[in-house]
Amino acid sequence: MKEKNTTRVTEFIILGFPEFPELQIPLFLLFLLIYLTILLGNLTIIAVTCLNPRLHTPMYFFLCNLSFIDISYTSVTLPKLWHIFLRKSHGISVYGCFTQLYSFLCLSCVEFVIISVMAYDRYVAICHPLRYTLIMNERACVLMASGTWIFSFLEPVTHTFLVSHLSYCSSNVINHFFCDLSALLKLSCTSTFTLDRITFVWSAILGLPFFVSTLASYIYIISAILRIRSVEGRRKAFSTCSSHLTVLILFYGTLLCLYVRPTSMQSLDQNKLFALLYNILIPMFNPVIYSLKNREVKGALRKAFSRKLSHPKIRRIITNKKHQTTNQ
C-alpha cells in the first residue's frame, strides 16, 4: 500500500479577528476590560461567599465553583488573543494548541455538570425544603463537586487524543481566536466521521442524562411553584431559582449551537460568534445575574461595604473631608 504524501504540522496559526485590522488595539483594550470585569465580578462572588457565614450553603458553594470556572476558561483563551492583538504573533505550537483545547473542554465539561448539580440543588430546596439540609449536606456537596471535577478532567481525553492524531495536511491556519474543536476539525484532511460519531455517543451516554436531569428538576420546580396558592409565595419560590434558570438558558443555548452539530453543518464565522458569547459574555453576565437578582448576595455586599466605611481610618478621612468642605 502506498502511503499518503502528508506534511506533519508543527505549528498552527490563529487568525483572531483579521476582519478588523485597524481595530486591533481598541479590541485589545476591549477584551482586557471584559477580562478585568469577569475577574472582578467572579472574585467578588467568591470573596463574599467565603467571608459571609450566611452564604455557606450548597447553592453558594456550587456558585463559587462556577465563578472559578468562568475565570479559568477565559484565562485559558484570552492571553493568546491579547498576544495576537499586540505583537501580531499568530503562531502557537501543536502541543500548546492541544493543551489549550484540552483545558477548555475540561472546564466546559465542569461547567456543564456543575449547572446540572445546581439545578438538582434548587429542586431539593423547593420541592423538599424540610429535608434540604439532610440531602444536601456538606459531605454530599463535596463529593458532588469533586466527582464533577474528576469526571470532567477525564472525559475530554478521548476527544483531545483523536484530534491530535488527525492529519492537518491542507492548512494550519485556524480561523478562530483560540484552538477550538470545531475549527481544528475543519482543518483536518482526515475524515472526522469517527470523531463525530464519538461526540454524539458521548453526548447521548453522558451529556443527555445531565440535560434530562436538569430539565426534570425544573419541571418539578415549576409545577411545585404553580401549586403555591399565594402570589407572594410563588414570587419568593421563583426568585430562588430564576438566576440559575437565566444562566442555564444562556449556557445551553450557546453550547448546543457550538458543539452538538455535525462538522459539515458548522460555519467557522458562526462558531466564532457563539464561542465569543460562551467564552466571554456568559462569564461576564453570571456575577451580574446572581448578584442583581439575589437579595442574599446584595445584602452581603452592602454589609461588606458598610463595614469598610465604618472602619475608624475611613470614617476619620470622611470626617476630615466634611470639615474641609464646610470651612471652604
mmCIF file with all atom_site columns, N, CA, C and O in Angstrom, residues 125-157:
data_model
loop_
_atom_site.group_PDB
_atom_site.id
_atom_site.type_symbol
_atom_site.label_atom_id
_atom_site.label_alt_id
_atom_site.label_comp_id
_atom_site.label_asym_id
_atom_site.label_entity_id
_atom_site.label_seq_id
_atom_site.pdbx_PDB_ins_code
_atom_site.Cartn_x
_atom_site.Cartn_y
_atom_site.Cartn_z
_atom_site.occupancy
_atom_site.B_iso_or_equiv
_atom_site.pdbx_formal_charge
_atom_site.auth_seq_id
_atom_site.auth_comp_id
_atom_site.auth_asym_id
_atom_site.auth_atom_id
_atom_site.pdbx_PDB_model_num
ATOM 1   N N  . ALA A 1 125 ? -34.320 22.168 47.240 1.00 0.00 ? 125 ALA A N  1
ATOM 2   C CA . ALA A 1 125 ? -34.672 23.331 48.075 1.00 0.00 ? 125 ALA A CA 1
ATOM 3   C C  . ALA A 1 125 ? -36.146 23.698 47.957 1.00 0.00 ? 125 ALA A C  1
ATOM 4   O O  . ALA A 1 125 ? -36.769 24.084 48.955 1.00 0.00 ? 125 ALA A O  1
ATOM 5   N N  . ILE A 1 126 ? -36.729 23.571 46.769 1.00 0.00 ? 126 ILE A N  1
ATOM 6   C CA . ILE A 1 126 ? -38.121 23.986 46.550 1.00 0.00 ? 126 ILE A CA 1
ATOM 7   C C  . ILE A 1 126 ? -39.104 22.836 46.750 1.00 0.00 ? 126 ILE A C  1
ATOM 8   O O  . ILE A 1 126 ? -40.166 23.021 47.352 1.00 0.00 ? 126 ILE A O  1
ATOM 9   N N  . CYS A 1 127 ? -38.753 21.644 46.287 1.00 0.00 ? 127 CYS A N  1
ATOM 10  C CA . CYS A 1 127 ? -39.684 20.511 46.366 1.00 0.00 ? 127 CYS A CA 1
ATOM 11  C C  . CYS A 1 127 ? -39.576 19.719 47.671 1.00 0.00 ? 127 CYS A C  1
ATOM 12  O O  . CYS A 1 127 ? -40.530 19.069 48.082 1.00 0.00 ? 127 CYS A O  1
ATOM 13  N N  . HIS A 1 128 ? -38.397 19.770 48.323 1.00 0.00 ? 128 HIS A N  1
ATOM 14  C CA . HIS A 1 128 ? -38.203 19.050 49.593 1.00 0.00 ? 128 HIS A CA 1
ATOM 15  C C  . HIS A 1 128 ? -37.511 19.967 50.604 1.00 0.00 ? 128 HIS A C  1
ATOM 16  O O  . HIS A 1 128 ? -36.407 19.641 51.090 1.00 0.00 ? 128 HIS A O  1
ATOM 17  N N  . PRO A 1 129 ? -38.108 21.107 50.939 1.00 0.00 ? 129 PRO A N  1
ATOM 18  C CA . PRO A 1 129 ? -37.434 22.084 51.808 1.00 0.00 ? 129 PRO A CA 1
ATOM 19  C C  . PRO A 1 129 ? -37.115 21.557 53.211 1.00 0.00 ? 129 PRO A C  1
ATOM 20  O O  . PRO A 1 129 ? -36.101 21.937 53.799 1.00 0.00 ? 129 PRO A O  1
ATOM 21  N N  . LEU A 1 130 ? -37.967 20.682 53.758 1.00 0.00 ? 130 LEU A N  1
ATOM 22  C CA . LEU A 1 130 ? -37.745 20.162 55.110 1.00 0.00 ? 130 LEU A CA 1
ATOM 23  C C  . LEU A 1 130 ? -36.577 19.185 55.170 1.00 0.00 ? 130 LEU A C  1
ATOM 24  O O  . LEU A 1 130 ? -35.956 19.011 56.225 1.00 0.00 ? 130 LEU A O  1
ATOM 25  N N  . ARG A 1 131 ? -36.287 18.542 54.038 1.00 0.00 ? 131 ARG A N  1
ATOM 26  C CA . ARG A 1 131 ? -35.183 17.569 54.004 1.00 0.00 ? 131 ARG A CA 1
ATOM 27  C C  . ARG A 1 131 ? -33.944 18.129 53.299 1.00 0.00 ? 131 ARG A C  1
ATOM 28  O O  . ARG A 1 131 ? -33.006 17.379 53.027 1.00 0.00 ? 131 ARG A O  1
ATOM 29  N N  . TYR A 1 132 ? -33.974 19.430 53.010 1.00 0.00 ? 132 TYR A N  1
ATOM 30  C CA . TYR A 1 132 ? -32.890 20.036 52.229 1.00 0.00 ? 132 TYR A CA 1
ATOM 31  C C  . TYR A 1 132 ? -31.532 19.870 52.905 1.00 0.00 ? 132 TYR A C  1
ATOM 32  O O  . TYR A 1 132 ? -30.566 19.427 52.275 1.00 0.00 ? 132 TYR A O  1
ATOM 33  N N  . THR A 1 133 ? -31.427 20.241 54.171 1.00 0.00 ? 133 THR A N  1
ATOM 34  C CA . THR A 1 133 ? -30.137 20.161 54.884 1.00 0.00 ? 133 THR A CA 1
ATOM 35  C C  . THR A 1 133 ? -29.665 18.713 55.044 1.00 0.00 ? 133 THR A C  1
ATOM 36  O O  . THR A 1 133 ? -28.463 18.457 55.131 1.00 0.00 ? 133 THR A O  1
ATOM 37  N N  . LEU A 1 134 ? -30.625 17.774 55.082 1.00 0.00 ? 134 LEU A N  1
ATOM 38  C CA . LEU A 1 134 ? -30.271 16.356 55.217 1.00 0.00 ? 134 LEU A CA 1
ATOM 39  C C  . LEU A 1 134 ? -29.729 15.805 53.896 1.00 0.00 ? 134 LEU A C  1
ATOM 40  O O  . LEU A 1 134 ? -28.714 15.093 53.873 1.00 0.00 ? 134 LEU A O  1
ATOM 41  N N  . ILE A 1 135 ? -30.388 16.163 52.780 1.00 0.00 ? 135 ILE A N  1
ATOM 42  C CA . ILE A 1 135 ? -29.974 15.657 51.461 1.00 0.00 ? 135 ILE A CA 1
ATOM 43  C C  . ILE A 1 135 ? -28.710 16.368 50.984 1.00 0.00 ? 135 ILE A C  1
ATOM 44  O O  . ILE A 1 135 ? -27.741 15.741 50.568 1.00 0.00 ? 135 ILE A O  1
ATOM 45  N N  . MET A 1 136 ? -28.746 17.699 51.020 1.00 0.00 ? 136 MET A N  1
ATOM 46  C CA . MET A 1 136 ? -27.605 18.491 50.526 1.00 0.00 ? 136 MET A CA 1
ATOM 47  C C  . MET A 1 136 ? -26.671 18.846 51.692 1.00 0.00 ? 136 MET A C  1
ATOM 48  O O  . MET A 1 136 ? -26.386 20.014 51.968 1.00 0.00 ? 136 MET A O  1
ATOM 49  N N  . ASN A 1 137 ? -26.185 17.815 52.366 1.00 0.00 ? 137 ASN A N  1
ATOM 50  C CA . ASN A 1 137 ? -25.257 18.053 53.480 1.00 0.00 ? 137 ASN A CA 1
ATOM 51  C C  . ASN A 1 137 ? -23.853 18.336 52.937 1.00 0.00 ? 137 ASN A C  1
ATOM 52  O O  . ASN A 1 137 ? -23.586 18.200 51.744 1.00 0.00 ? 137 ASN A O  1
ATOM 53  N N  . GLU A 1 138 ? -22.950 18.713 53.826 1.00 0.00 ? 138 GLU A N  1
ATOM 54  C CA . GLU A 1 138 ? -21.600 19.118 53.425 1.00 0.00 ? 138 GLU A CA 1
ATOM 55  C C  . GLU A 1 138 ? -20.859 17.996 52.702 1.00 0.00 ? 138 GLU A C  1
ATOM 56  O O  . GLU A 1 138 ? -20.206 18.218 51.674 1.00 0.00 ? 138 GLU A O  1
ATOM 57  N N  . ARG A 1 139 ? -20.977 16.772 53.214 1.00 0.00 ? 139 ARG A N  1
ATOM 58  C CA . ARG A 1 139 ? -20.284 15.627 52.606 1.00 0.00 ? 139 ARG A CA 1
ATOM 59  C C  . ARG A 1 139 ? -20.794 15.382 51.188 1.00 0.00 ? 139 ARG A C  1
ATOM 60  O O  . ARG A 1 139 ? -20.000 15.151 50.264 1.00 0.00 ? 139 ARG A O  1
ATOM 61  N N  . ALA A 1 140 ? -22.118 15.445 51.007 1.00 0.00 ? 140 ALA A N  1
ATOM 62  C CA . ALA A 1 140 ? -22.709 15.216 49.679 1.00 0.00 ? 140 ALA A CA 1
ATOM 63  C C  . ALA A 1 140 ? -22.253 16.280 48.683 1.00 0.00 ? 140 ALA A C  1
ATOM 64  O O  . ALA A 1 140 ? -21.936 15.971 47.534 1.00 0.00 ? 140 ALA A O  1
ATOM 65  N N  . CYS A 1 141 ? -22.189 17.537 49.129 1.00 0.00 ? 141 CYS A N  1
ATOM 66  C CA . CYS A 1 141 ? -21.769 18.639 48.248 1.00 0.00 ? 141 CYS A CA 1
ATOM 67  C C  . CYS A 1 141 ? -20.314 18.489 47.814 1.00 0.00 ? 141 CYS A C  1
ATOM 68  O O  . CYS A 1 141 ? -19.989 18.681 46.639 1.00 0.00 ? 141 CYS A O  1
ATOM 69  N N  . VAL A 1 142 ? -19.452 18.122 48.779 1.00 0.00 ? 142 VAL A N  1
ATOM 70  C CA . VAL A 1 142 ? -18.028 17.943 48.465 1.00 0.00 ? 142 VAL A CA 1
ATOM 71  C C  . VAL A 1 142 ? -17.841 16.768 47.504 1.00 0.00 ? 142 VAL A C  1
ATOM 72  O O  . VAL A 1 142 ? -17.050 16.850 46.546 1.00 0.00 ? 142 VAL A O  1
ATOM 73  N N  . LEU A 1 143 ? -18.575 15.676 47.727 1.00 0.00 ? 143 LEU A N  1
ATOM 74  C CA . LEU A 1 143 ? -18.493 14.511 46.838 1.00 0.00 ? 143 LEU A CA 1
ATOM 75  C C  . LEU A 1 143 ? -18.969 14.854 45.427 1.00 0.00 ? 143 LEU A C  1
ATOM 76  O O  . LEU A 1 143 ? -18.351 14.445 44.435 1.00 0.00 ? 143 LEU A O  1
ATOM 77  N N  . MET A 1 144 ? -20.074 15.617 45.335 1.00 0.00 ? 144 MET A N  1
ATOM 78  C CA . MET A 1 144 ? -20.599 16.010 44.022 1.00 0.00 ? 144 MET A CA 1
ATOM 79  C C  . MET A 1 144 ? -19.615 16.899 43.280 1.00 0.00 ? 144 MET A C  1
ATOM 80  O O  . MET A 1 144 ? -19.371 16.720 42.083 1.00 0.00 ? 144 MET A O  1
ATOM 81  N N  . ALA A 1 145 ? -19.039 17.870 44.002 1.00 0.00 ? 145 ALA A N  1
ATOM 82  C CA . ALA A 1 145 ? -18.093 18.797 43.371 1.00 0.00 ? 145 ALA A CA 1
ATOM 83  C C  . ALA A 1 145 ? -16.810 18.081 42.939 1.00 0.00 ? 145 ALA A C  1
ATOM 84  O O  . ALA A 1 145 ? -16.345 18.258 41.810 1.00 0.00 ? 145 ALA A O  1
ATOM 85  N N  . SER A 1 146 ? -16.251 17.251 43.822 1.00 0.00 ? 146 SER A N  1
ATOM 86  C CA . SER A 1 146 ? -15.007 16.535 43.486 1.00 0.00 ? 146 SER A CA 1
ATOM 87  C C  . SER A 1 146 ? -15.249 15.525 42.364 1.00 0.00 ? 146 SER A C  1
ATOM 88  O O  . SER A 1 146 ? -14.412 15.394 41.454 1.00 0.00 ? 146 SER A O  1
ATOM 89  N N  . GLY A 1 147 ? -16.399 14.845 42.394 1.00 0.00 ? 147 GLY A N  1
ATOM 90  C CA . GLY A 1 147 ? -16.756 13.913 41.319 1.00 0.00 ? 147 GLY A CA 1
ATOM 91  C C  . GLY A 1 147 ? -16.895 14.630 39.984 1.00 0.00 ? 147 GLY A C  1
ATOM 92  O O  . GLY A 1 147 ? -16.476 14.109 38.944 1.00 0.00 ? 147 GLY A O  1
ATOM 93  N N  . THR A 1 148 ? -17.464 15.829 40.020 1.00 0.00 ? 148 THR A N  1
ATOM 94  C CA . THR A 1 148 ? -17.620 16.643 38.807 1.00 0.00 ? 148 THR A CA 1
ATOM 95  C C  . THR A 1 148 ? -16.269 16.982 38.201 1.00 0.00 ? 148 THR A C  1
ATOM 96  O O  . THR A 1 148 ? -16.053 16.834 36.996 1.00 0.00 ? 148 THR A O  1
ATOM 97  N N  . TRP A 1 149 ? -15.325 17.437 39.036 1.00 0.00 ? 149 TRP A N  1
ATOM 98  C CA . TRP A 1 149 ? -14.005 17.825 38.540 1.00 0.00 ? 149 TRP A CA 1
ATOM 99  C C  . TRP A 1 149 ? -13.231 16.619 38.007 1.00 0.00 ? 149 TRP A C  1
ATOM 100 O O  . TRP A 1 149 ? -12.592 16.701 36.942 1.00 0.00 ? 149 TRP A O  1
ATOM 101 N N  . ILE A 1 150 ? -13.294 15.489 38.707 1.00 0.00 ? 150 ILE A N  1
ATOM 102 C CA . ILE A 1 150 ? -12.583 14.277 38.257 1.00 0.00 ? 150 ILE A CA 1
ATOM 103 C C  . ILE A 1 150 ? -13.150 13.800 36.919 1.00 0.00 ? 150 ILE A C  1
ATOM 104 O O  . ILE A 1 150 ? -12.407 13.518 35.966 1.00 0.00 ? 150 ILE A O  1
ATOM 105 N N  . PHE A 1 151 ? -14.479 13.690 36.847 1.00 0.00 ? 151 PHE A N  1
ATOM 106 C CA . PHE A 1 151 ? -15.138 13.243 35.612 1.00 0.00 ? 151 PHE A CA 1
ATOM 107 C C  . PHE A 1 151 ? -14.801 14.175 34.446 1.00 0.00 ? 151 PHE A C  1
ATOM 108 O O  . PHE A 1 151 ? -14.496 13.725 33.338 1.00 0.00 ? 151 PHE A O  1
ATOM 109 N N  . SER A 1 152 ? -14.837 15.484 34.708 1.00 0.00 ? 152 SER A N  1
ATOM 110 C CA . SER A 1 152 ? -14.643 16.474 33.643 1.00 0.00 ? 152 SER A CA 1
ATOM 111 C C  . SER A 1 152 ? -13.209 16.519 33.140 1.00 0.00 ? 152 SER A C  1
ATOM 112 O O  . SER A 1 152 ? -12.969 16.898 31.989 1.00 0.00 ? 152 SER A O  1
ATOM 113 N N  . PHE A 1 153 ? -12.238 16.142 33.972 1.00 0.00 ? 153 PHE A N  1
ATOM 114 C CA . PHE A 1 153 ? -10.853 16.112 33.512 1.00 0.00 ? 153 PHE A CA 1
ATOM 115 C C  . PHE A 1 153 ? -10.539 14.815 32.755 1.00 0.00 ? 153 PHE A C  1
ATOM 116 O O  . PHE A 1 153 ? -9.562  14.761 32.003 1.00 0.00 ? 153 PHE A O  1
ATOM 117 N N  . LEU A 1 154 ? -11.361 13.785 32.925 1.00 0.00 ? 154 LEU A N  1
ATOM 118 C CA . LEU A 1 154 ? -11.148 12.524 32.217 1.00 0.00 ? 154 LEU A CA 1
ATOM 119 C C  . LEU A 1 154 ? -11.910 12.473 30.894 1.00 0.00 ? 154 LEU A C  1
ATOM 120 O O  . LEU A 1 154 ? -11.419 11.914 29.908 1.00 0.00 ? 154 LEU A O  1
ATOM 121 N N  . GLU A 1 155 ? -13.109 13.074 30.852 1.00 0.00 ? 155 GLU A N  1
ATOM 122 C CA . GLU A 1 155 ? -13.994 12.965 29.668 1.00 0.00 ? 155 GLU A CA 1
ATOM 123 C C  . GLU A 1 155 ? -13.374 13.501 28.379 1.00 0.00 ? 155 GLU A C  1
ATOM 124 O O  . GLU A 1 155 ? -13.456 12.849 27.330 1.00 0.00 ? 155 GLU A O  1
ATOM 125 N N  . PRO A 1 156 ? -12.689 14.680 28.372 1.00 0.00 ? 156 PRO A N  1
ATOM 126 C CA . PRO A 1 156 ? -12.159 15.204 27.105 1.00 0.00 ? 156 PRO A CA 1
ATOM 127 C C  . PRO A 1 156 ? -10.880 14.530 26.604 1.00 0.00 ? 156 PRO A C  1
ATOM 128 O O  . PRO A 1 156 ? -10.378 14.890 25.537 1.00 0.00 ? 156 PRO A O  1
ATOM 129 N N  . VAL A 1 157 ? -10.347 13.558 27.367 1.00 0.00 ? 157 VAL A N  1
ATOM 130 C CA . VAL A 1 157 ? -9.101  12.908 26.967 1.00 0.00 ? 157 VAL A CA 1
ATOM 131 C C  . VAL A 1 157 ? -9.260  12.236 25.599 1.00 0.00 ? 157 VAL A C  1
ATOM 132 O O  . VAL A 1 157 ? -8.387  12.350 24.722 1.00 0.00 ? 157 VAL A O  1
#
